[in-house]
Amino acid sequence: MLAQQRQAAILDRVRAAGGVRVTELAAEFSVSDMTIRRDLEALADRGLLAKVHGGATTVSPGSAHEPGFTAKSVRERGEKAAIAMRAAALVSPGDAIALSAGTTTAELAQRLVDVPALTVVTNSIPVADVFYRAGRADQTVVLTGGTRTPSDALVGPVAVAAIGALHLDMLFLGVHGMSERAGYTTPNLMEADVNRALVEAAERLVVLADHTKWGTVGISSIVPLARAHVLITDDGLDGAARELLSETVPELVVVNPQ
Amino acid sequence: MLAQQRQAAILDRVRAAGGVRVTELAAEFSVSDMTIRRDLEALADRGLLAKVHGGATTVSPGSAHEPGFTAKSVRERGEKAAIAMRAAALVSPGDAIALSAGTTTAELAQRLVDVPALTVVTNSIPVADVFYRAGRADQTVVLTGGTRTPSDALVGPVAVAAIGALHLDMLFLGVHGMSERAGYTTPNLMEADVNRALVEAAERLVVLADHTKWGTVGISSIVPLARAHVLITDDGLDGAARELLSETVPELVVVNPQ
DNA sequence: GCGGTACTGTTCGAGTGTGTTCGAATTAGT
DNA sequence: ACTAATTCGAACACACTCGAACAGTACCGC
């Protein structure tokens, strides 16, 4: 494989998943850690991604509000991966599902590309990209319309209207915060609108939220905690929160990242 | 084997695999590395691939197979540029316009990123990308929803419905073929639907078509020739066609590339 | 025959990419 | 707060790749 191709592939992965680890990439491409570091450095020099300890993340251009991909997000990748893995188990061949925008759902998308006859609706360009690149003829990917946010989500009345005409088996919703009072929240008003439309369009709501989301409150509420049918989180969640959630959400799934 | 044939074969391989190594090709065609390098250089000079250390890759890894992107199309690049330049002159600050999918409209998009307060509706991910990368706060870019075609256009009922709710000053429509009998055509049934919806949503229709489109008939008609308010083409168009078009289309603009 | 042109192969010094080692820096665990 | 485990980047060695220059071959028109 050419160095150039490897770098392009790395960039794709960063864009799709929000972050990558050096060791992961080294194993995947069968090269040394040093080579991956040099690739990341080259890409970072061109401003295409941001190097952080342990790997790299997408460069978040001036989006101070969006709790963007900092070094932290690379560390949390293990948790997100575990959550995504568990969520993927809920999907069966032939299902029609929706995926919201977010790094966790992008991670989930990568684990769903092999599910036969899947229909996927999403407002996230990176998520749509994951399926598109897989190029399976038996899968249908519908991108909602709308205007683009800094995090590559499509929002606005066009997106809401497009979703309103659809009906789906299941929605996998990635959120930026969850709390007892505010429910599931996001830092973007328009994105909350779209997410609410997705919730309405889906039979079942599966929320994906690692433990760091607990206590975080974004400016805009999507739906109350109890509206989710399933909440998948990780075991970093403290006991009190776990108890509260297990009483509020019909099905609370706590995964153990390794 | 002729050098020409070898270069064509190399191009095929690059397109199919996304990238090739010099040493691989040298072994396959039983020629020296130097010869392969010279082939790659010749192809790169024509913009058909990108040379990288160790081999070559497709010029834009990610954007899929452009139809008939042969050596000929390089000459057409100047024509497309001239057409796009002329089309850009029709746009004023504050306009709300639509751009269909296609290479010519993508070219036009690049010339519109500096127009203040522009609102752009498009079903082409690459076109949306052009504006998004420019990142002007005073411009609004709306991507229609839908499923993705191999040429990165969004099509289907979702796209048609999204467009149905919008009203625009002007549509710039790139077509794959035009003929007296079939009108403006495209090779993709679903894309024709979307294009027709765009035509309905726009006050004025500006068709962009270089002279090679004349006589080409795609499987699906969009609208008759006379439906366009303006047709912009280049001076490679033969006299008979030019006469016919000038009698059919309200305004025929023939640009001169260079 | 001759000269011209296009294509190819060889040689060689410079450039580029990769893996390894190792000490410093950062992070995780208790 | 301290220690153990990762991770980082600089430096080096090695292999591969590059392009320029030169030389050889084949084909063409005259």
mmCIF file with all atom_site columns, C-alpha atoms (C1' of nucleotides) in Angstrom, chain A residues 1 3 6 30-32 34-35 38-39 53 75, chain C residues 16-22 24-28:
data_model
loop_
_atom_site.group_PDB
_atom_site.id
_atom_site.type_symbol
_atom_site.label_atom_id
_atom_site.label_alt_id
_atom_site.label_comp_id
_atom_site.label_asym_id
_atom_site.label_entity_id
_atom_site.label_seq_id
_atom_site.pdbx_PDB_ins_code
_atom_site.Cartn_x
_atom_site.Cartn_y
_atom_site.Cartn_z
_atom_site.occupancy
_atom_site.B_iso_or_equiv
_atom_site.pdbx_formal_charge
_atom_site.auth_seq_id
_atom_site.auth_comp_id
_atom_site.auth_asym_id
_atom_site.auth_atom_id
_atom_site.pdbx_PDB_model_num
ATOM 1  C CA    . MET A 1 1  ? 0.000  0.000  0.000  1.00 0.00 ? 1  MET A CA    1
ATOM 2  C CA    . ALA A 1 3  ? 2.054  5.886  1.886  1.00 0.00 ? 3  ALA A CA    1
ATOM 3  C CA    . ARG A 1 6  ? -2.534 5.005  3.870  1.00 0.00 ? 6  ARG A CA    1
ATOM 4  C CA    . SER A 1 30 ? 0.658  -3.472 9.457  1.00 0.00 ? 30 SER A CA    1
ATOM 5  C CA    . VAL A 1 31 ? 3.240  -0.741 9.888  1.00 0.00 ? 31 VAL A CA    1
ATOM 6  C CA    . SER A 1 32 ? 5.133  0.490  12.905 1.00 0.00 ? 32 SER A CA    1
ATOM 7  C CA    . MET A 1 34 ? 6.462  5.461  14.211 1.00 0.00 ? 34 MET A CA    1
ATOM 8  C CA    . THR A 1 35 ? 5.201  5.354  10.658 1.00 0.00 ? 35 THR A CA    1
ATOM 9  C CA    . ARG A 1 38 ? 4.767  10.365 10.887 1.00 0.00 ? 38 ARG A CA    1
ATOM 10 C CA    . ASP A 1 39 ? 1.609  10.034 8.809  1.00 0.00 ? 39 ASP A CA    1
ATOM 11 C CA    . HIS A 1 53 ? -1.593 11.982 22.874 1.00 0.00 ? 53 HIS A CA    1
ATOM 12 C CA    . ARG A 1 75 ? -9.258 8.020  25.436 1.00 0.00 ? 75 ARG A CA    1
ATOM 13 C "C1'" . DT  C 2 16 ? 12.075 9.660  0.638  1.00 0.00 ? 16 DT  C "C1'" 1
ATOM 14 C "C1'" . DG  C 2 17 ? 9.902  6.228  3.620  1.00 0.00 ? 17 DG  C "C1'" 1
ATOM 15 C "C1'" . DT  C 2 18 ? 10.410 2.804  7.199  1.00 0.00 ? 18 DT  C "C1'" 1
ATOM 16 C "C1'" . DG  C 2 19 ? 11.822 0.239  11.401 1.00 0.00 ? 19 DG  C "C1'" 1
ATOM 17 C "C1'" . DT  C 2 20 ? 14.536 0.225  15.593 1.00 0.00 ? 20 DT  C "C1'" 1
ATOM 18 C "C1'" . DT  C 2 21 ? 16.483 2.032  19.654 1.00 0.00 ? 21 DT  C "C1'" 1
ATOM 19 C "C1'" . DC  C 2 22 ? 16.428 4.918  23.559 1.00 0.00 ? 22 DC  C "C1'" 1
ATOM 20 C "C1'" . DA  C 2 24 ? 12.075 11.919 27.936 1.00 0.00 ? 24 DA  C "C1'" 1
ATOM 21 C "C1'" . DA  C 2 25 ? 7.323  12.967 28.583 1.00 0.00 ? 25 DA  C "C1'" 1
ATOM 22 C "C1'" . DT  C 2 26 ? 2.678  11.749 29.486 1.00 0.00 ? 26 DT  C "C1'" 1
ATOM 23 C "C1'" . DT  C 2 27 ? -0.893 8.988  31.392 1.00 0.00 ? 27 DT  C "C1'" 1
ATOM 24 C "C1'" . DA  C 2 28 ? -3.007 5.271  34.322 1.00 0.00 ? 28 DA  C "C1'" 1
#
